CSV table of N, CA and C in Angstrom, one decimal:
chain,number,residue,atom,x,y,z
A,9,UNK,N,31.0,-71.7,-18.1
A,9,UNK,CA,30.6,-70.4,-18.6
A,9,UNK,C,29.3,-70.8,-18.8
A,10,UNK,N,29.2,-69.6,-19.1
A,10,UNK,CA,27.5,-69.5,-19.5
A,10,UNK,C,27.2,-69.1,-20.4
A,11,UNK,N,25.6,-69.2,-21.2
A,11,UNK,CA,25.0,-69.4,-22.8
A,11,UNK,C,25.1,-68.3,-22.5
A,12,UNK,N,24.5,-67.5,-24.1
A,12,UNK,CA,24.4,-66.4,-24.4
A,12,UNK,C,23.5,-66.0,-23.9
A,13,UNK,N,22.3,-66.1,-23.6
A,13,UNK,CA,21.1,-66.2,-23.2
A,13,UNK,C,20.6,-66.6,-21.8
A,14,UNK,N,21.8,-66.9,-20.9
A,14,UNK,CA,22.5,-66.6,-19.8
A,14,UNK,C,22.6,-64.4,-19.5
A,15,UNK,N,23.4,-64.4,-20.3
A,15,UNK,CA,24.3,-63.5,-20.8
A,15,UNK,C,22.9,-62.5,-20.7
A,16,UNK,N,22.9,-62.4,-21.8
A,16,UNK,CA,21.3,-61.5,-22.1
A,16,UNK,C,20.7,-61.2,-20.7
A,17,UNK,N,19.9,-62.7,-20.9
A,17,UNK,CA,19.4,-62.4,-18.9
A,17,UNK,C,19.7,-62.0,-18.1
A,18,UNK,N,20.8,-61.9,-17.8
A,18,UNK,CA,21.6,-60.7,-16.9
A,18,UNK,C,22.4,-59.1,-17.3
A,19,UNK,N,21.6,-58.8,-18.8
A,19,UNK,CA,21.8,-57.4,-19.2
A,19,UNK,C,19.8,-56.9,-18.6
A,20,UNK,N,19.4,-57.9,-18.8
A,20,UNK,CA,17.6,-57.5,-17.9
A,20,UNK,C,17.8,-57.6,-16.9
A,21,UNK,N,18.1,-58.6,-16.2
A,21,UNK,CA,18.2,-58.3,-14.7
A,21,UNK,C,18.9,-56.7,-14.3
A,22,UNK,N,20.0,-56.7,-14.8
A,22,UNK,CA,20.5,-55.1,-14.5
A,22,UNK,C,19.8,-54.4,-15.0
A,23,UNK,N,19.7,-54.3,-16.1
A,23,UNK,CA,18.9,-53.7,-16.0
A,23,UNK,C,17.5,-53.6,-15.9
A,24,UNK,N,17.1,-54.0,-14.5
A,24,UNK,CA,15.3,-53.6,-13.7
A,24,UNK,C,16.5,-52.7,-12.3
A,25,UNK,N,17.4,-53.4,-12.2
A,25,UNK,CA,18.1,-52.5,-11.6
A,25,UNK,C,18.5,-51.6,-11.6
A,26,UNK,N,18.7,-50.4,-12.8
A,26,UNK,CA,18.5,-49.9,-12.2
A,26,UNK,C,17.5,-48.7,-12.6
A,27,UNK,N,16.4,-49.1,-13.1
A,27,UNK,CA,15.6,-48.5,-13.2
A,27,UNK,C,14.5,-49.0,-11.7
A,28,UNK,N,15.2,-49.3,-10.7
A,28,UNK,CA,15.2,-49.5,-9.4
A,28,UNK,C,16.1,-48.0,-8.9
A,29,UNK,N,16.5,-48.3,-9.0
A,29,UNK,CA,18.2,-47.0,-8.4
A,29,UNK,C,17.7,-45.5,-9.0
A,30,UNK,N,17.3,-46.2,-10.1
A,30,UNK,CA,15.8,-44.8,-10.8
A,30,UNK,C,15.1,-44.6,-9.7
A,31,UNK,N,13.7,-45.6,-9.3
A,31,UNK,CA,13.3,-44.5,-8.9
A,31,UNK,C,13.5,-44.1,-7.2
A,32,UNK,N,15.2,-44.9,-6.6
A,32,UNK,CA,15.2,-44.5,-5.7
A,32,UNK,C,16.4,-43.4,-5.4
A,33,UNK,N,16.2,-43.1,-6.3
A,33,UNK,CA,17.3,-41.5,-6.3
A,33,UNK,C,18.4,-41.2,-6.7
A,34,UNK,N,18.5,-42.3,-7.3
A,34,UNK,CA,19.9,-42.5,-7.0
A,34,UNK,C,20.4,-42.3,-8.8
A,35,UNK,N,20.7,-41.5,-8.8
A,35,UNK,CA,20.3,-41.8,-10.0
A,35,UNK,C,21.5,-41.3,-11.0
A,36,UNK,N,23.0,-41.5,-10.3
A,36,UNK,CA,24.2,-41.1,-10.4
A,36,UNK,C,23.6,-43.2,-10.6
A,37,UNK,N,25.0,-44.2,-9.5
A,37,UNK,CA,24.0,-45.4,-9.9
A,37,UNK,C,24.1,-46.0,-10.5
A,38,UNK,N,21.8,-44.9,-11.4
A,38,UNK,CA,21.2,-45.4,-12.4
A,38,UNK,C,22.5,-45.4,-13.9
A,39,UNK,N,23.3,-44.4,-13.7
A,39,UNK,CA,23.6,-43.7,-14.9
A,39,UNK,C,25.1,-45.2,-15.3
A,40,UNK,N,25.4,-45.6,-14.4
A,40,UNK,CA,26.7,-45.9,-14.0
A,40,UNK,C,26.2,-47.6,-14.5
A,41,UNK,N,25.3,-47.5,-14.3
A,41,UNK,CA,24.9,-49.0,-14.6
A,41,UNK,C,24.4,-48.9,-16.2
A,42,UNK,N,23.8,-48.3,-15.9
A,42,UNK,CA,23.2,-48.6,-17.6
A,42,UNK,C,24.2,-47.8,-18.7
A,43,UNK,N,25.3,-48.0,-19.4
A,43,UNK,CA,26.6,-47.3,-19.0
A,43,UNK,C,27.3,-48.9,-19.6
A,44,UNK,N,27.4,-49.8,-18.7
A,44,UNK,CA,27.1,-51.1,-18.3
A,44,UNK,C,26.7,-52.0,-19.4
A,45,UNK,N,25.4,-51.6,-18.8
A,45,UNK,CA,23.8,-52.5,-19.9
A,45,UNK,C,24.2,-51.7,-21.4
A,46,UNK,N,24.7,-50.6,-21.3
A,46,UNK,CA,24.4,-50.5,-22.9
A,46,UNK,C,25.3,-51.2,-23.6
A,47,UNK,N,27.1,-51.2,-22.6
A,47,UNK,CA,28.4,-51.5,-23.5
A,47,UNK,C,28.8,-53.4,-23.2
A,48,UNK,N,26.9,-53.9,-22.7
A,48,UNK,CA,26.5,-55.2,-22.8
A,48,UNK,C,26.5,-55.2,-23.7
A,49,UNK,N,25.6,-55.0,-23.9
A,49,UNK,CA,24.2,-55.2,-25.3
A,49,UNK,C,24.9,-55.1,-26.3
A,50,UNK,N,25.7,-54.3,-26.4
A,50,UNK,CA,26.7,-53.8,-28.4
A,50,UNK,C,27.4,-54.8,-28.0
A,51,UNK,N,27.8,-55.9,-27.2
A,51,UNK,CA,29.4,-56.4,-27.2
A,51,UNK,C,28.8,-58.1,-27.5
A,52,UNK,N,27.5,-58.1,-26.9
A,52,UNK,CA,26.2,-59.3,-26.8
A,52,UNK,C,26.7,-59.9,-27.7
A,53,UNK,N,25.2,-57.9,-28.8
A,53,UNK,CA,24.0,-58.3,-29.1
A,53,UNK,C,24.1,-57.6,-31.0
A,54,UNK,N,24.9,-56.8,-30.8
A,54,UNK,CA,25.6,-56.0,-31.3
A,54,UNK,C,24.9,-54.4,-31.8
A,55,UNK,N,25.6,-53.4,-32.2
A,55,UNK,CA,25.2,-52.3,-32.7
A,55,UNK,C,23.7,-52.5,-33.0
A,56,UNK,N,22.6,-53.6,-33.9
A,56,UNK,CA,21.4,-52.8,-34.6
A,56,UNK,C,20.5,-54.3,-34.1
A,57,UNK,N,20.7,-54.2,-33.1
A,57,UNK,CA,19.9,-55.5,-32.1
A,57,UNK,C,18.8,-54.8,-31.8
A,58,UNK,N,17.5,-54.7,-31.8
A,58,UNK,CA,16.3,-53.8,-31.1
A,58,UNK,C,16.7,-53.8,-29.8
A,59,UNK,N,17.5,-55.2,-28.4
A,59,UNK,CA,17.2,-54.5,-27.8
A,59,UNK,C,18.9,-53.9,-27.3
A,60,UNK,N,20.0,-53.8,-28.1
A,60,UNK,CA,20.9,-52.8,-28.1
A,60,UNK,C,20.4,-51.4,-28.5
A,61,UNK,N,19.8,-51.5,-29.3
A,61,UNK,CA,18.7,-50.3,-28.8
A,61,UNK,C,18.2,-49.6,-27.8
A,62,UNK,N,17.6,-50.4,-27.4
A,62,UNK,CA,16.7,-50.3,-26.7
A,62,UNK,C,17.7,-49.5,-24.9
A,63,UNK,N,18.9,-50.1,-25.2
A,63,UNK,CA,19.4,-49.7,-23.9
A,63,UNK,C,19.6,-49.3,-23.6
A,64,UNK,N,20.1,-48.4,-25.0
A,64,UNK,CA,20.5,-47.5,-26.0
A,64,UNK,C,19.4,-46.7,-24.9
A,65,UNK,N,18.6,-46.8,-26.0
A,65,UNK,CA,17.6,-45.8,-25.6
A,65,UNK,C,17.2,-45.3,-23.3
A,66,UNK,N,17.3,-46.0,-23.2
A,66,UNK,CA,17.0,-45.8,-21.2
A,66,UNK,C,18.6,-45.2,-21.2
A,67,UNK,N,20.3,-45.0,-21.7
A,67,UNK,CA,20.7,-44.8,-21.0
A,67,UNK,C,21.0,-43.3,-21.7
A,68,UNK,N,19.7,-42.4,-23.1
A,68,UNK,CA,20.4,-41.4,-23.4
A,68,UNK,C,18.7,-41.2,-22.3
A,69,UNK,N,17.6,-41.7,-21.9
A,69,UNK,CA,16.6,-41.0,-20.9
A,69,UNK,C,17.6,-40.8,-20.1
A,70,UNK,N,18.2,-41.5,-19.5
A,70,UNK,CA,19.1,-40.7,-17.5
A,70,UNK,C,19.6,-39.8,-18.0
A,71,UNK,N,21.1,-39.9,-19.9
A,71,UNK,CA,21.9,-38.7,-19.4
A,71,UNK,C,20.9,-37.3,-19.6
A,72,UNK,N,19.5,-37.0,-20.0
A,72,UNK,CA,19.3,-35.5,-20.1
A,72,UNK,C,17.8,-35.5,-19.2
A,73,UNK,N,17.4,-36.5,-17.7
A,73,UNK,CA,17.9,-36.5,-17.1
A,73,UNK,C,18.5,-35.7,-15.4
A,74,UNK,N,19.4,-36.3,-16.6
A,74,UNK,CA,20.5,-35.4,-15.6
A,74,UNK,C,21.4,-33.8,-15.7
A,75,UNK,N,20.3,-33.8,-16.6
A,75,UNK,CA,20.9,-32.5,-18.6
A,75,UNK,C,21.8,-33.2,-18.2
A,76,UNK,N,22.4,-34.3,-18.7
A,76,UNK,CA,24.2,-34.4,-19.6
A,76,UNK,C,23.3,-33.7,-21.3
A,77,UNK,N,22.8,-33.0,-21.1
A,77,UNK,CA,22.1,-32.8,-23.5
A,77,UNK,C,23.0,-33.0,-24.1
A,78,UNK,N,24.4,-32.4,-23.6
A,78,UNK,CA,26.3,-33.3,-24.9
A,78,UNK,C,26.0,-34.6,-25.6
A,79,UNK,N,25.8,-34.8,-23.7
A,79,UNK,CA,26.2,-36.0,-24.2
A,79,UNK,C,25.7,-37.2,-24.6
A,80,UNK,N,23.4,-37.4,-24.4
A,80,UNK,CA,22.9,-37.7,-24.7
A,80,UNK,C,23.2,-37.4,-26.5
A,81,UNK,N,22.7,-36.1,-27.0
A,81,UNK,CA,23.0,-35.9,-28.1
A,81,UNK,C,24.0,-36.1,-29.1
A,82,UNK,N,24.7,-36.6,-28.9
A,82,UNK,CA,26.0,-37.5,-29.2
A,82,UNK,C,25.3,-38.6,-29.4
A,83,UNK,N,25.3,-39.2,-28.6
A,83,UNK,CA,24.5,-40.6,-28.2
A,83,UNK,C,24.1,-40.9,-29.4
A,84,UNK,N,23.1,-39.9,-29.4
A,84,UNK,CA,21.8,-39.8,-30.6
A,84,UNK,C,22.4,-39.9,-32.0
A,85,UNK,N,22.9,-38.7,-32.4
A,85,UNK,CA,23.1,-38.3,-33.6
A,85,UNK,C,24.3,-39.5,-33.8
A,86,UNK,N,25.2,-40.0,-33.0
A,86,UNK,CA,26.7,-39.9,-33.5
A,86,UNK,C,25.8,-41.9,-33.3
A,87,UNK,N,25.0,-43.0,-32.8
A,87,UNK,CA,25.1,-43.9,-32.4
A,87,UNK,C,23.5,-44.4,-32.7
A,88,UNK,N,22.4,-44.0,-32.5
A,88,UNK,CA,21.9,-44.8,-31.7
A,88,UNK,C,20.6,-44.6,-33.3
A,89,UNK,N,20.5,-42.9,-33.4
A,89,UNK,CA,19.1,-43.2,-34.5
A,89,UNK,C,19.4,-43.8,-36.3
A,90,UNK,N,21.8,-43.0,-36.7
A,90,UNK,CA,21.5,-43.8,-37.8
A,90,UNK,C,20.9,-45.5,-37.5
A,91,UNK,N,21.5,-45.7,-36.5
A,91,UNK,CA,21.4,-47.7,-36.9
A,91,UNK,C,20.0,-47.8,-36.8
A,92,UNK,N,19.2,-46.9,-35.6
A,92,UNK,CA,17.7,-47.4,-35.4
A,92,UNK,C,16.8,-46.9,-36.8
A,93,UNK,N,17.3,-46.4,-37.8
A,93,UNK,CA,16.6,-45.3,-39.1
A,93,UNK,C,17.0,-47.3,-39.9
A,94,UNK,N,17.9,-47.0,-39.7
A,94,UNK,CA,18.5,-48.3,-40.8
A,94,UNK,C,18.0,-49.7,-41.1
A,95,UNK,N,18.5,-49.8,-39.3
A,95,UNK,CA,17.8,-52.0,-39.1
A,95,UNK,C,15.7,-51.7,-37.9
A,96,UNK,N,15.6,-50.7,-38.0
A,96,UNK,CA,13.9,-50.6,-37.3
A,96,UNK,C,13.2,-49.8,-38.6
A,97,UNK,N,13.7,-49.0,-38.7
A,97,UNK,CA,12.9,-48.2,-40.3
A,97,UNK,C,12.3,-47.0,-39.6
A,98,UNK,N,12.1,-45.8,-39.6
A,98,UNK,CA,11.8,-44.5,-39.5
A,98,UNK,C,10.2,-44.7,-38.5
A,99,UNK,N,9.6,-45.1,-38.9
A,99,UNK,CA,8.4,-45.3,-37.7
A,99,UNK,C,7.9,-46.1,-36.8
A,100,UNK,N,9.4,-47.0,-36.9
A,100,UNK,CA,10.0,-47.7,-35.8
A,100,UNK,C,9.2,-46.6,-33.7
A,101,UNK,N,8.7,-48.0,-33.3
A,101,UNK,CA,8.7,-47.1,-32.0
A,101,UNK,C,9.8,-46.8,-31.4
A,102,UNK,N,10.9,-47.3,-31.3
A,102,UNK,CA,12.0,-47.2,-30.7
A,102,UNK,C,12.6,-45.9,-32.1
A,103,UNK,N,12.8,-45.6,-32.4
A,103,UNK,CA,13.8,-44.9,-33.0
A,103,UNK,C,12.6,-43.4,-33.2
A,104,UNK,N,11.2,-42.9,-33.1
A,104,UNK,CA,10.0,-43.0,-33.0
A,104,UNK,C,10.4,-41.3,-31.1
A,105,UNK,N,10.7,-42.8,-30.5
A,105,UNK,CA,11.1,-42.3,-29.3
A,105,UNK,C,12.5,-41.5,-29.2
A,106,UNK,N,13.1,-41.9,-29.5
A,106,UNK,CA,14.7,-41.8,-29.6
A,106,UNK,C,15.1,-40.1,-30.9
A,107,UNK,N,13.5,-40.3,-31.4
A,107,UNK,CA,13.5,-39.4,-32.2
A,107,UNK,C,13.8,-37.7,-31.5
A,108,UNK,N,12.0,-38.1,-30.9
A,108,UNK,CA,11.6,-37.2,-29.6
A,108,UNK,C,12.5,-36.6,-28.5
A,109,UNK,N,13.7,-37.6,-28.0
A,109,UNK,CA,14.5,-38.1,-27.2
A,109,UNK,C,15.7,-36.8,-27.7
A,110,UNK,N,16.3,-36.4,-29.0
A,110,UNK,CA,16.6,-35.8,-29.8
A,110,UNK,C,16.2,-34.0,-29.3
A,111,UNK,N,14.8,-33.9,-29.5
A,111,UNK,CA,14.3,-32.6,-29.4
A,111,UNK,C,14.2,-32.0,-27.9
A,112,UNK,N,13.8,-33.6,-27.6
A,112,UNK,CA,15.0,-32.6,-25.9
A,112,UNK,C,16.1,-32.2,-26.2
A,113,UNK,N,16.7,-32.6,-26.2
A,113,UNK,CA,18.0,-32.7,-26.3
A,113,UNK,C,18.8,-30.9,-26.7
A,114,UNK,N,17.6,-30.9,-27.4
A,114,UNK,CA,17.6,-29.5,-28.1
A,114,UNK,C,16.8,-28.4,-27.2
A,115,UNK,N,15.4,-28.9,-27.1
A,115,UNK,CA,15.1,-27.7,-26.8
A,115,UNK,C,14.8,-26.8,-25.5
A,116,UNK,N,15.6,-28.3,-24.1
A,116,UNK,CA,16.0,-28.3,-23.0
A,116,UNK,C,17.4,-27.9,-22.5
A,117,UNK,N,18.1,-27.2,-22.9
A,117,UNK,CA,19.4,-27.3,-22.8
A,117,UNK,C,19.6,-26.1,-22.8
A,118,UNK,N,20.0,-24.7,-22.3
A,118,UNK,CA,20.1,-24.3,-21.9
A,118,UNK,C,21.2,-23.4,-22.9
A,119,UNK,N,22.0,-24.3,-23.0
A,119,UNK,CA,22.9,-23.6,-23.7
A,119,UNK,C,23.5,-24.3,-25.6
A,120,UNK,N,21.8,-23.5,-25.9
A,120,UNK,CA,21.3,-24.2,-27.5
A,120,UNK,C,21.1,-22.9,-27.8
A,121,UNK,N,21.0,-22.4,-29.6
A,121,UNK,CA,20.9,-20.8,-30.0
A,121,UNK,C,19.1,-21.7,-29.8
A,122,UNK,N,18.4,-21.0,-28.9
A,122,UNK,CA,16.8,-20.7,-29.5
A,122,UNK,C,16.7,-20.1,-30.5
A,123,UNK,N,17.8,-19.1,-31.2
A,123,UNK,CA,16.9,-18.2,-32.5
A,123,UNK,C,17.4,-18.9,-33.6
A,124,UNK,N,17.6,-20.6,-33.7
A,124,UNK,CA,18.7,-21.2,-34.7
A,124,UNK,C,17.7,-22.0,-35.0
A,125,UNK,N,16.7,-22.3,-35.8
A,125,UNK,CA,15.9,-22.6,-36.6
A,125,UNK,C,16.6,-24.0,-36.9
A,126,UNK,N,17.5,-24.8,-37.1
A,126,UNK,CA,18.5,-25.9,-36.8
A,126,UNK,C,17.6,-27.1,-36.2
A,127,UNK,N,18.2,-25.5,-34.7
A,127,UNK,CA,19.0,-25.7,-33.0
A,127,UNK,C,20.0,-26.9,-33.2
A,128,UNK,N,21.2,-26.5,-33.7
A,128,UNK,CA,22.4,-27.4,-34.4
A,128,UNK,C,23.6,-26.9,-33.7
A,129,UNK,N,22.7,-27.7,-31.5
A,129,UNK,CA,24.0,-28.4,-30.7
A,129,UNK,C,24.8,-28.9,-31.4
């Protein structure tokens, strides 16, 4: 039986592996692993933990790189940003990064209507 800190260390190691996969151009494999890491962090630490929010941010970054804007935007709007703003505050680095990523999902998505001032895709 593993102690919870061992499971947390395992998530960190998986994150390092996912980053290596990204560096090698194996973005699909990295994305699969980042999904597992985020799910594991939610289960182990809860949605409001700073490390979980960071794992979610890493997942969003991979989704944006792969131009999966709708999925990234949904994850940001429905899960990550509300939790980050509530638990970390509006001025926290993670919260600001998540907001910047949300802007990227809106402005880089060719399916968004550019004339919509709210860019509410």
